[in-house]
Amino acid sequence: MAQPKNYITSEDLKSHNKPGDLWISIQGKVYDVSDWAKDHPGGALPLLSLAGQDVTDSFVAYHPGTAWQYLDKFFNGFYLRDYTVSEVSKDYRRLVSEFSKMGLFEKKGHGVLMTFCFMAVLFVASVWGVLWSDSVWVHLICGGLMGFLWIQSGWLGHDSGHYQIMPTRKLNRLVQILTGNCLAGISIAWWKWNHNAHHISCNSLDFDPDLQHMPFFVVSSKFFNSITSCFYDRKLNFDGFARFLVSYQHLTFYPVMCFARINLFAQSFILLLSKRTVPYRVHEMMGLVVFWIWYPLLVLCLPNWGEKVMFIIASFSVTGIQHVQFCLNHFSSNIYLGPPSGNDWCEKQTSGTLNIECPSWMDWFHGGLQFQIEHHLFPRLPRCQLRKVAPFARELCKKHNLPYNIAPFWEANVLTLRTLRSAALQARDLTNPVPKNLVWEAVNTHG
């Protein structure tokens, strides 16, 4: 005779959302993942952000079918009494299942091999030009080529963090260290930590780190209240200095993006030198050391300090294109305050995202980010499949009245600048008092 099931309500589930007491529901079954959080491949943050909720859609989005077999060891014996499935979730899960049956999650094409070859050509050309040419113009071009190389390494790092781009996990990990840490100076561990939080809490002002760029940029006047970042676990103070910078952010956006890479260097070291649990910390540090040996040595091979500085600025500025691309997909989209919700997964992912319209021959330039809606809905899909599934995603949005925002590249830039300008003008409103500093007072003194 079957044992009677033990039920709890959604309200009961909500109370289990703190470190050491993390419960989640998947298809109505309740799991205790308190101890698993420290070993979760995606880090503890996604579990902390979504704990106390039904997370079926996000689980389906991020885990292959083989992951379901491991759930039972976390089952705590409870079922969700008021578990329901919305129509949009039914259709979304059906699409994931169909894509899986079609083998789209495993068909990675030849894009990775082509990118590796392209990167090798860029690296050899850049190094050869520095070592064997005396031309200032050649050295300038070589700096730009290095920037393009970092962009392509960024796309590979992004892909390898979402799905396995190599035949085995060990090779995938090796590629991550080589392309991210060794070649670009960016810790793959930091990127995963940051990017997982972004995907789970897309466009949440206090949970999504990709919107937390105080004091340089804000996308909403809500930042003026000095909100607390749940990612960085600190208050984002909107003081006089921040107000001064934000007031001109639509003018400083592109110049700052040219050197945004410096922040990524710093964040990589901050994480690896912190007390946080970092998988493969030694490998990560060794990879960064490799970068900080070969890149400075290459720069030092240039004949004078003027060309050295020119080379660095060129490589950083070209890579700034990628940093702009990251911003275009989300800065002008809908934002919200508070933690992510498992019950409106599709709604949050589509409303907080903007696609970039481009012809297929320009896909290499955008690295998959042009299909940002598809990528957020189906993050495990290889980049080469995103254009194929775009009509299905568009139809899903149309059927359930979800936003499917798309704009050409230049229009996306305009939308982003318009968002920044709007917040900048609000920041200049002196009737909204904040602590002032001497810089602010000097610039805004009248008479």
Short mmCIF file of C-alpha atoms in Angstrom, two decimals:
data_model
loop_
_atom_site.label_atom_id
_atom_site.label_comp_id
_atom_site.label_asym_id
_atom_site.label_seq_id
_atom_site.Cartn_x
_atom_site.Cartn_y
_atom_site.Cartn_z
CA MET A 1 0.00 0.00 0.00
CA ALA A 2 1.39 3.42 -1.01
CA GLN A 3 2.49 5.70 1.77
CA PRO A 4 0.48 8.95 2.10
CA LYS A 5 2.30 12.00 0.78
CA ASN A 6 3.40 14.82 3.05
CA TYR A 7 2.45 18.25 1.74
CA ILE A 8 3.55 21.80 2.44
CA THR A 9 2.31 25.06 0.95
CA SER A 10 4.21 27.68 -1.01
CA GLU A 11 4.14 29.87 2.09
CA ASP A 12 5.83 27.11 4.09
CA LEU A 13 8.43 26.72 1.35
CA LYS A 14 9.22 30.45 1.42
CA SER A 15 10.49 30.20 5.00
CA HIS A 16 13.36 27.93 3.88
CA ASN A 17 15.39 30.52 1.99
CA LYS A 18 18.41 31.23 4.19
CA PRO A 19 21.97 29.85 4.20
CA GLY A 20 21.92 26.49 5.92
CA ASP A 21 18.19 26.11 5.26
CA LEU A 22 17.64 26.08 1.49
CA TRP A 23 14.61 24.28 0.08
CA ILE A 24 13.45 24.36 -3.52
CA SER A 25 10.61 22.75 -5.43
CA ILE A 26 10.96 21.09 -8.83
CA GLN A 27 7.74 19.87 -10.44
CA GLY A 28 6.04 19.93 -7.05
CA LYS A 29 8.62 17.80 -5.20
CA VAL A 30 10.57 19.59 -2.47
CA TYR A 31 14.33 19.24 -2.15
CA ASP A 32 16.68 20.29 0.64
CA VAL A 33 19.81 21.67 -1.04
CA SER A 34 21.30 23.30 2.06
CA ASP A 35 24.46 21.16 2.05
CA TRP A 36 24.64 20.97 -1.74
CA ALA A 37 25.00 24.75 -2.08
CA LYS A 38 28.73 24.69 -1.35
CA ASP A 39 29.33 22.02 -4.03
CA HIS A 40 26.87 23.27 -6.64
CA PRO A 41 28.78 23.62 -9.97
CA GLY A 42 26.99 26.91 -10.62
CA GLY A 43 27.97 28.25 -7.20
CA ALA A 44 25.83 28.84 -4.14
CA LEU A 45 24.40 32.16 -5.34
CA PRO A 46 21.74 30.74 -7.74
CA LEU A 47 20.42 28.50 -4.96
CA LEU A 48 20.45 31.35 -2.45
CA SER A 49 18.62 33.62 -4.89
CA LEU A 50 15.88 31.14 -5.78
CA ALA A 51 15.52 29.20 -2.51
CA GLY A 52 12.01 28.96 -1.07
CA GLN A 53 10.39 28.79 -4.50
CA ASP A 54 9.46 26.40 -7.28
CA VAL A 55 12.43 26.54 -9.65
CA THR A 56 11.36 24.05 -12.33
CA ASP A 57 11.81 26.42 -15.27
CA SER A 58 15.27 27.57 -14.23
CA PHE A 59 16.30 23.95 -13.52
CA VAL A 60 15.10 22.90 -16.96
CA ALA A 61 16.97 25.82 -18.52
CA TYR A 62 20.33 25.04 -16.94
CA HIS A 63 20.43 21.26 -16.52
CA PRO A 64 20.51 18.46 -19.10
CA GLY A 65 18.16 15.52 -18.80
CA THR A 66 20.86 13.45 -17.09
CA ALA A 67 20.74 15.76 -14.05
CA TRP A 68 17.26 14.62 -13.04
CA GLN A 69 18.59 11.28 -11.77
CA TYR A 70 20.55 13.03 -9.01
CA LEU A 71 17.60 14.88 -7.51
CA ASP A 72 16.23 12.06 -5.37
CA LYS A 73 19.11 12.21 -2.89
CA PHE A 74 17.98 15.74 -2.00
CA PHE A 75 14.27 14.90 -1.72
CA ASN A 76 13.08 15.66 1.82
CA GLY A 77 9.78 13.81 1.65
CA PHE A 78 7.54 16.82 1.03
CA TYR A 79 5.39 17.81 -1.93
CA LEU A 80 4.02 21.23 -2.79
CA ARG A 81 0.28 21.21 -2.21
CA ASP A 82 -0.50 24.29 -4.32
CA TYR A 83 1.91 23.50 -7.16
CA THR A 84 0.62 24.80 -10.49
CA VAL A 85 2.10 25.26 -13.95
CA SER A 86 1.33 28.32 -16.06
CA GLU A 87 0.55 27.98 -19.75
CA VAL A 88 3.74 29.77 -20.74
CA SER A 89 5.80 27.38 -18.59
CA LYS A 90 4.11 24.38 -20.19
CA ASP A 91 5.00 25.62 -23.65
CA TYR A 92 8.51 26.59 -22.57
CA ARG A 93 9.26 23.16 -21.11
CA ARG A 94 7.79 21.54 -24.21
CA LEU A 95 10.20 23.54 -26.38
CA VAL A 96 13.19 22.51 -24.26
CA SER A 97 12.13 18.90 -24.57
CA GLU A 98 11.72 19.16 -28.34
CA PHE A 99 15.10 20.84 -28.77
CA SER A 100 16.64 18.06 -26.70
CA LYS A 101 15.02 15.36 -28.88
CA MET A 102 16.34 17.15 -31.98
CA GLY A 103 19.84 17.01 -30.47
CA LEU A 104 20.30 20.77 -30.67
CA PHE A 105 22.02 20.95 -27.28
CA GLU A 106 24.73 18.56 -28.51
CA LYS A 107 25.20 19.90 -32.06
CA LYS A 108 27.94 22.50 -31.66
CA GLY A 109 28.98 22.79 -35.30
CA HIS A 110 32.49 23.86 -36.30
CA GLY A 111 32.34 27.33 -34.78
CA VAL A 112 34.74 26.50 -31.95
CA LEU A 113 37.42 25.18 -34.32
CA MET A 114 37.04 28.19 -36.61
CA THR A 115 37.29 30.57 -33.64
CA PHE A 116 40.46 28.81 -32.42
CA CYS A 117 42.02 29.18 -35.88
CA PHE A 118 40.99 32.84 -36.08
CA MET A 119 42.46 33.49 -32.64
CA ALA A 120 45.73 31.79 -33.58
CA VAL A 121 46.04 33.99 -36.68
CA LEU A 122 45.32 37.15 -34.65
CA PHE A 123 47.87 36.22 -31.98
CA VAL A 124 50.64 35.33 -34.41
CA ALA A 125 50.00 38.46 -36.50
CA SER A 126 50.03 40.73 -33.45
CA VAL A 127 53.22 39.24 -31.98
CA TRP A 128 54.96 39.12 -35.37
CA GLY A 129 54.14 42.77 -36.08
CA VAL A 130 55.54 43.89 -32.73
CA LEU A 131 58.75 41.85 -33.00
CA TRP A 132 59.59 42.19 -36.68
CA SER A 133 58.26 45.54 -37.84
CA ASP A 134 59.55 49.04 -37.10
CA SER A 135 56.42 50.80 -38.35
CA VAL A 136 54.37 52.76 -35.84
CA TRP A 137 51.24 52.05 -37.87
CA VAL A 138 51.91 48.32 -37.85
CA HIS A 139 52.31 48.45 -34.08
CA LEU A 140 49.02 50.33 -33.77
CA ILE A 141 47.26 47.73 -35.93
CA CYS A 142 48.83 44.95 -33.84
CA GLY A 143 47.32 46.49 -30.72
CA GLY A 144 43.93 46.44 -32.40
CA LEU A 145 44.41 42.82 -33.44
CA MET A 146 45.16 41.94 -29.83
CA GLY A 147 41.87 43.56 -28.87
CA PHE A 148 40.00 41.48 -31.46
CA LEU A 149 41.76 38.40 -30.10
CA TRP A 150 40.48 39.16 -26.58
CA ILE A 151 36.96 39.62 -27.95
CA GLN A 152 37.03 36.18 -29.56
CA SER A 153 38.51 34.62 -26.42
CA GLY A 154 35.64 36.22 -24.51
CA TRP A 155 33.06 34.55 -26.75
CA LEU A 156 34.74 31.17 -26.26
CA GLY A 157 34.92 31.68 -22.51
CA HIS A 158 31.24 32.60 -22.48
CA ASP A 159 30.28 29.53 -24.49
CA SER A 160 32.42 27.13 -22.46
CA GLY A 161 30.81 28.39 -19.26
CA HIS A 162 27.31 27.59 -20.53
CA TYR A 163 27.96 24.26 -22.21
CA GLN A 164 30.80 21.89 -22.96
CA ILE A 165 32.57 23.08 -26.10
CA MET A 166 35.25 20.35 -25.93
CA PRO A 167 34.89 16.53 -25.99
CA THR A 168 35.59 16.15 -22.25
CA ARG A 169 35.12 18.26 -19.11
CA LYS A 170 38.86 18.32 -18.45
CA LEU A 171 39.57 19.67 -21.93
CA ASN A 172 36.75 22.16 -21.51
CA ARG A 173 38.31 23.36 -18.26
CA LEU A 174 41.75 23.59 -19.92
CA VAL A 175 40.32 25.73 -22.74
CA GLN A 176 38.66 28.01 -20.19
CA ILE A 177 41.94 28.61 -18.38
CA LEU A 178 43.90 29.10 -21.61
CA THR A 179 41.46 31.44 -23.36
CA GLY A 180 40.31 33.32 -20.25
CA ASN A 181 43.09 33.46 -17.67
CA CYS A 182 46.22 32.91 -19.77
CA LEU A 183 45.27 34.71 -22.95
CA ALA A 184 42.97 37.49 -21.71
CA GLY A 185 43.86 37.95 -18.03
CA ILE A 186 40.27 37.34 -16.88
CA SER A 187 39.53 34.70 -14.24
CA ILE A 188 37.01 32.18 -15.57
CA ALA A 189 35.95 31.54 -11.96
CA TRP A 190 35.09 35.21 -11.53
CA TRP A 191 33.21 35.23 -14.83
CA LYS A 192 31.13 32.18 -13.87
CA TRP A 193 30.30 33.65 -10.46
CA ASN A 194 29.25 36.94 -12.01
CA HIS A 195 27.50 35.57 -15.08
CA ASN A 196 25.44 32.93 -13.27
CA ALA A 197 24.09 35.65 -10.98
CA HIS A 198 23.23 37.77 -14.02
CA HIS A 199 21.29 35.00 -15.75
CA ILE A 200 19.37 33.95 -12.65
CA SER A 201 18.38 37.51 -11.70
CA CYS A 202 18.32 39.19 -15.11
CA ASN A 203 17.89 42.97 -14.68
CA SER A 204 17.21 42.96 -10.94
CA LEU A 205 18.79 46.18 -9.71
CA ASP A 206 19.92 44.70 -6.40
CA PHE A 207 20.69 41.11 -7.52
CA ASP A 208 22.11 41.42 -11.06
CA PRO A 209 25.79 42.50 -11.01
CA ASP A 210 25.65 43.49 -14.69
CA LEU A 211 23.57 46.53 -13.72
CA GLN A 212 25.66 47.50 -10.71
CA HIS A 213 28.27 49.91 -12.05
CA MET A 214 28.16 52.62 -9.40
CA PRO A 215 29.67 55.21 -9.35
CA PHE A 216 30.15 55.33 -13.15
CA PHE A 217 26.75 54.26 -14.49
CA VAL A 218 23.19 53.73 -13.32
CA VAL A 219 20.21 52.74 -15.46
CA SER A 220 17.51 53.82 -13.03
CA SER A 221 16.87 56.58 -10.49
CA LYS A 222 16.21 53.80 -7.97
CA PHE A 223 19.99 53.66 -7.52
CA PHE A 224 19.79 57.17 -6.04
CA ASN A 225 18.47 55.56 -2.85
CA SER A 226 21.79 53.79 -2.32
CA ILE A 227 20.44 50.28 -2.70
CA THR A 228 22.28 47.28 -1.27
CA SER A 229 23.85 44.87 -3.73
CA CYS A 230 22.94 41.29 -2.84
CA PHE A 231 25.73 40.14 -5.16
CA TYR A 232 28.58 42.19 -3.73
CA ASP A 233 26.99 42.18 -0.25
CA ARG A 234 27.51 45.90 0.25
CA LYS A 235 25.69 49.18 -0.10
CA LEU A 236 26.04 51.03 -3.40
CA ASN A 237 26.37 54.55 -2.05
CA PHE A 238 25.01 57.33 -4.24
CA ASP A 239 27.04 60.18 -2.81
CA GLY A 240 28.16 63.47 -4.31
CA PHE A 241 30.99 61.89 -6.27
CA ALA A 242 28.67 59.26 -7.78
CA ARG A 243 26.14 61.96 -8.65
CA PHE A 244 28.81 63.95 -10.46
CA LEU A 245 29.89 60.95 -12.57
CA VAL A 246 26.35 59.75 -13.24
CA SER A 247 25.29 63.24 -14.32
CA TYR A 248 27.52 62.91 -17.36
CA GLN A 249 27.34 59.15 -17.88
CA HIS A 250 25.82 59.40 -21.36
CA LEU A 251 28.91 61.37 -22.40
CA THR A 252 31.45 59.17 -20.64
CA PHE A 253 29.91 55.83 -21.60
CA TYR A 254 32.13 55.02 -24.59
CA PRO A 255 35.39 56.38 -23.09
CA VAL A 256 34.84 54.33 -19.94
CA MET A 257 34.02 51.24 -22.01
CA CYS A 258 37.39 51.61 -23.72
CA PHE A 259 39.06 50.86 -20.40
CA ALA A 260 36.40 48.66 -18.77
CA ARG A 261 38.81 45.76 -19.01
CA ILE A 262 40.80 47.20 -16.10
CA ASN A 263 37.83 46.52 -13.85
CA LEU A 264 37.71 42.89 -15.01
CA PHE A 265 41.40 42.49 -14.18
CA ALA A 266 40.78 43.91 -10.73
CA GLN A 267 37.66 41.84 -10.07
CA SER A 268 39.53 38.67 -11.04
CA PHE A 269 42.23 39.27 -8.44
CA ILE A 270 39.75 40.44 -5.81
CA LEU A 271 37.87 37.14 -6.06
CA LEU A 272 40.94 34.90 -6.19
CA LEU A 273 42.54 36.66 -3.22
CA SER A 274 39.32 36.63 -1.19
CA LYS A 275 38.20 34.05 1.38
CA ARG A 276 35.44 32.80 -0.91
CA THR A 277 35.48 29.20 -2.06
CA VAL A 278 36.95 29.26 -5.58
CA PRO A 279 37.22 25.99 -7.54
CA TYR A 280 40.70 25.37 -8.92
CA ARG A 281 42.04 28.53 -7.29
CA VAL A 282 45.69 27.56 -7.93
CA HIS A 283 45.00 26.93 -11.63
CA GLU A 284 43.19 30.25 -11.85
CA MET A 285 46.07 32.16 -10.28
CA MET A 286 48.67 30.41 -12.43
CA GLY A 287 46.69 31.34 -15.54
CA LEU A 288 46.62 35.02 -14.55
CA VAL A 289 50.35 34.94 -13.83
CA VAL A 290 50.95 33.62 -17.35
CA PHE A 291 49.01 36.55 -18.79
CA TRP A 292 50.84 39.11 -16.66
CA ILE A 293 54.14 37.72 -17.91
CA TRP A 294 53.59 37.46 -21.66
CA TYR A 295 51.53 40.61 -22.25
CA PRO A 296 53.85 43.07 -20.42
CA LEU A 297 56.86 41.42 -22.09
CA LEU A 298 55.28 41.90 -25.51
CA VAL A 299 54.56 45.55 -24.73
CA LEU A 300 58.13 46.06 -23.54
CA CYS A 301 59.39 44.87 -26.94
CA LEU A 302 58.05 48.07 -28.49
CA PRO A 303 60.76 50.69 -29.12
CA ASN A 304 59.55 53.58 -26.95
CA TRP A 305 57.03 54.50 -24.26
CA GLY A 306 54.79 56.34 -26.72
CA GLU A 307 54.27 53.21 -28.78
CA LYS A 308 53.90 51.09 -25.65
CA VAL A 309 51.05 53.27 -24.42
CA MET A 310 49.55 53.39 -27.92
CA PHE A 311 49.56 49.58 -28.16
CA ILE A 312 47.86 49.18 -24.76
CA ILE A 313 45.21 51.81 -25.55
CA ALA A 314 44.52 50.23 -28.95
CA SER A 315 44.09 46.73 -27.52
CA PHE A 316 41.91 47.95 -24.65
CA SER A 317 39.79 50.22 -26.85
CA VAL A 318 39.03 47.57 -29.45
CA THR A 319 38.00 45.16 -26.69
CA GLY A 320 35.74 47.96 -25.46
CA ILE A 321 33.43 47.04 -28.36
CA GLN A 322 32.59 43.84 -26.51
CA HIS A 323 31.92 45.69 -23.26
CA VAL A 324 29.49 47.95 -25.14
CA GLN A 325 27.80 44.86 -26.58
CA PHE A 326 27.27 43.48 -23.08
CA CYS A 327 25.46 46.69 -22.11
CA LEU A 328 23.25 46.98 -25.19
CA ASN A 329 21.30 43.83 -24.38
CA HIS A 330 20.09 44.98 -20.96
CA PHE A 331 20.66 48.65 -20.12
CA SER A 332 17.54 49.87 -21.96
CA SER A 333 15.32 46.93 -20.98
CA ASN A 334 12.85 46.61 -18.10
CA ILE A 335 14.32 46.52 -14.60
CA TYR A 336 12.96 45.56 -11.20
CA LEU A 337 13.92 45.55 -7.52
CA GLY A 338 14.07 42.42 -5.43
CA PRO A 339 15.04 38.77 -5.81
CA PRO A 340 14.29 36.73 -8.93
CA SER A 341 11.11 34.66 -8.99
CA GLY A 342 10.90 31.08 -10.17
CA ASN A 343 7.25 31.45 -11.15
CA ASP A 344 7.79 34.03 -13.89
CA TRP A 345 11.05 32.77 -15.34
CA CYS A 346 10.15 33.35 -19.00
CA GLU A 347 8.58 36.73 -18.30
CA LYS A 348 11.67 38.08 -16.50
CA GLN A 349 14.13 36.70 -19.05
CA THR A 350 12.31 38.20 -22.03
CA SER A 351 11.36 41.56 -20.52
CA GLY A 352 14.91 42.26 -19.32
CA THR A 353 16.58 41.50 -22.64
CA LEU A 354 17.06 43.13 -26.06
CA ASN A 355 18.03 41.26 -29.23
CA ILE A 356 20.32 42.84 -31.81
CA GLU A 357 19.17 42.53 -35.41
CA CYS A 358 21.95 41.53 -37.78
CA PRO A 359 22.52 39.41 -40.92
CA SER A 360 23.91 35.91 -40.47
CA TRP A 361 27.30 36.87 -41.87
CA MET A 362 27.75 39.21 -38.88
CA ASP A 363 27.08 36.54 -36.24
CA TRP A 364 30.81 36.22 -35.55
CA PHE A 365 30.89 39.88 -34.48
CA HIS A 366 28.17 39.50 -31.84
CA GLY A 367 29.23 36.10 -30.50
CA GLY A 368 25.65 34.93 -29.93
CA LEU A 369 24.60 38.01 -27.96
CA GLN A 370 22.49 39.18 -30.91
CA PHE A 371 20.06 36.39 -29.88
CA GLN A 372 20.06 37.39 -26.25
CA ILE A 373 16.41 36.44 -25.65
CA GLU A 374 16.99 32.96 -27.04
CA HIS A 375 20.22 32.69 -25.05
CA HIS A 376 18.51 33.64 -21.79
CA LEU A 377 15.62 31.25 -22.39
CA PHE A 378 17.86 28.38 -23.52
CA PRO A 379 21.33 29.09 -22.05
CA ARG A 380 22.66 25.59 -22.79
CA LEU A 381 22.09 25.92 -26.53
CA PRO A 382 25.29 26.20 -28.58
CA ARG A 383 25.77 29.55 -30.24
CA CYS A 384 25.32 28.09 -33.73
CA GLN A 385 21.76 26.95 -32.87
CA LEU A 386 20.40 30.28 -31.66
CA ARG A 387 19.39 31.57 -35.09
CA LYS A 388 17.61 28.27 -35.77
CA VAL A 389 15.46 28.44 -32.61
CA ALA A 390 14.73 32.18 -32.86
CA PRO A 391 11.38 31.66 -34.67
CA PHE A 392 10.24 29.31 -31.88
CA ALA A 393 11.18 31.83 -29.20
CA ARG A 394 9.41 34.60 -31.08
CA GLU A 395 6.28 32.45 -31.40
CA LEU A 396 6.37 31.61 -27.68
CA CYS A 397 6.51 35.31 -26.84
CA LYS A 398 3.74 36.18 -29.30
CA LYS A 399 1.43 33.43 -28.04
CA HIS A 400 1.75 34.47 -24.38
CA ASN A 401 2.05 38.22 -24.93
CA LEU A 402 5.66 38.33 -23.73
CA PRO A 403 7.98 41.09 -24.97
CA TYR A 404 10.31 40.21 -27.82
CA ASN A 405 12.36 43.35 -28.21
CA ILE A 406 14.79 43.62 -31.09
CA ALA A 407 16.71 46.53 -32.62
CA PRO A 408 19.55 47.06 -35.09
CA PHE A 409 23.00 47.59 -33.57
CA TRP A 410 23.03 51.36 -33.96
CA GLU A 411 19.50 51.78 -32.66
CA ALA A 412 20.42 49.65 -29.63
CA ASN A 413 23.24 52.12 -28.96
CA VAL A 414 20.75 55.00 -29.16
CA LEU A 415 18.38 53.25 -26.73
CA THR A 416 21.22 52.65 -24.29
CA LEU A 417 22.41 56.25 -24.44
CA ARG A 418 18.84 57.46 -24.03
CA THR A 419 18.49 55.38 -20.85
CA LEU A 420 21.78 56.72 -19.49
CA ARG A 421 20.87 60.30 -20.38
CA SER A 422 17.50 60.03 -18.67
CA ALA A 423 19.11 58.86 -15.44
CA ALA A 424 21.83 61.50 -15.80
CA LEU A 425 19.31 64.34 -16.05
CA GLN A 426 17.50 63.03 -12.98
CA ALA A 427 20.81 62.89 -11.11
CA ARG A 428 21.40 66.58 -11.88
CA ASP A 429 18.21 67.53 -10.09
CA LEU A 430 19.58 69.37 -7.07
CA THR A 431 16.22 69.13 -5.29
CA ASN A 432 17.07 65.48 -4.66
CA PRO A 433 19.62 65.94 -1.85
CA VAL A 434 22.62 63.66 -1.49
CA PRO A 435 25.92 64.14 0.35
CA LYS A 436 28.05 66.51 -1.70
CA ASN A 437 31.78 66.63 -2.24
CA LEU A 438 34.13 69.37 -3.42
CA VAL A 439 34.19 68.14 -7.03
CA TRP A 440 30.40 68.33 -7.32
CA GLU A 441 30.25 71.77 -5.71
CA ALA A 442 33.05 73.15 -7.88
CA VAL A 443 31.49 71.99 -11.15
CA ASN A 444 28.00 73.17 -10.19
CA THR A 445 28.88 76.55 -8.68
CA HIS A 446 26.92 79.41 -10.29
CA GLY A 447 27.69 83.14 -10.31
#
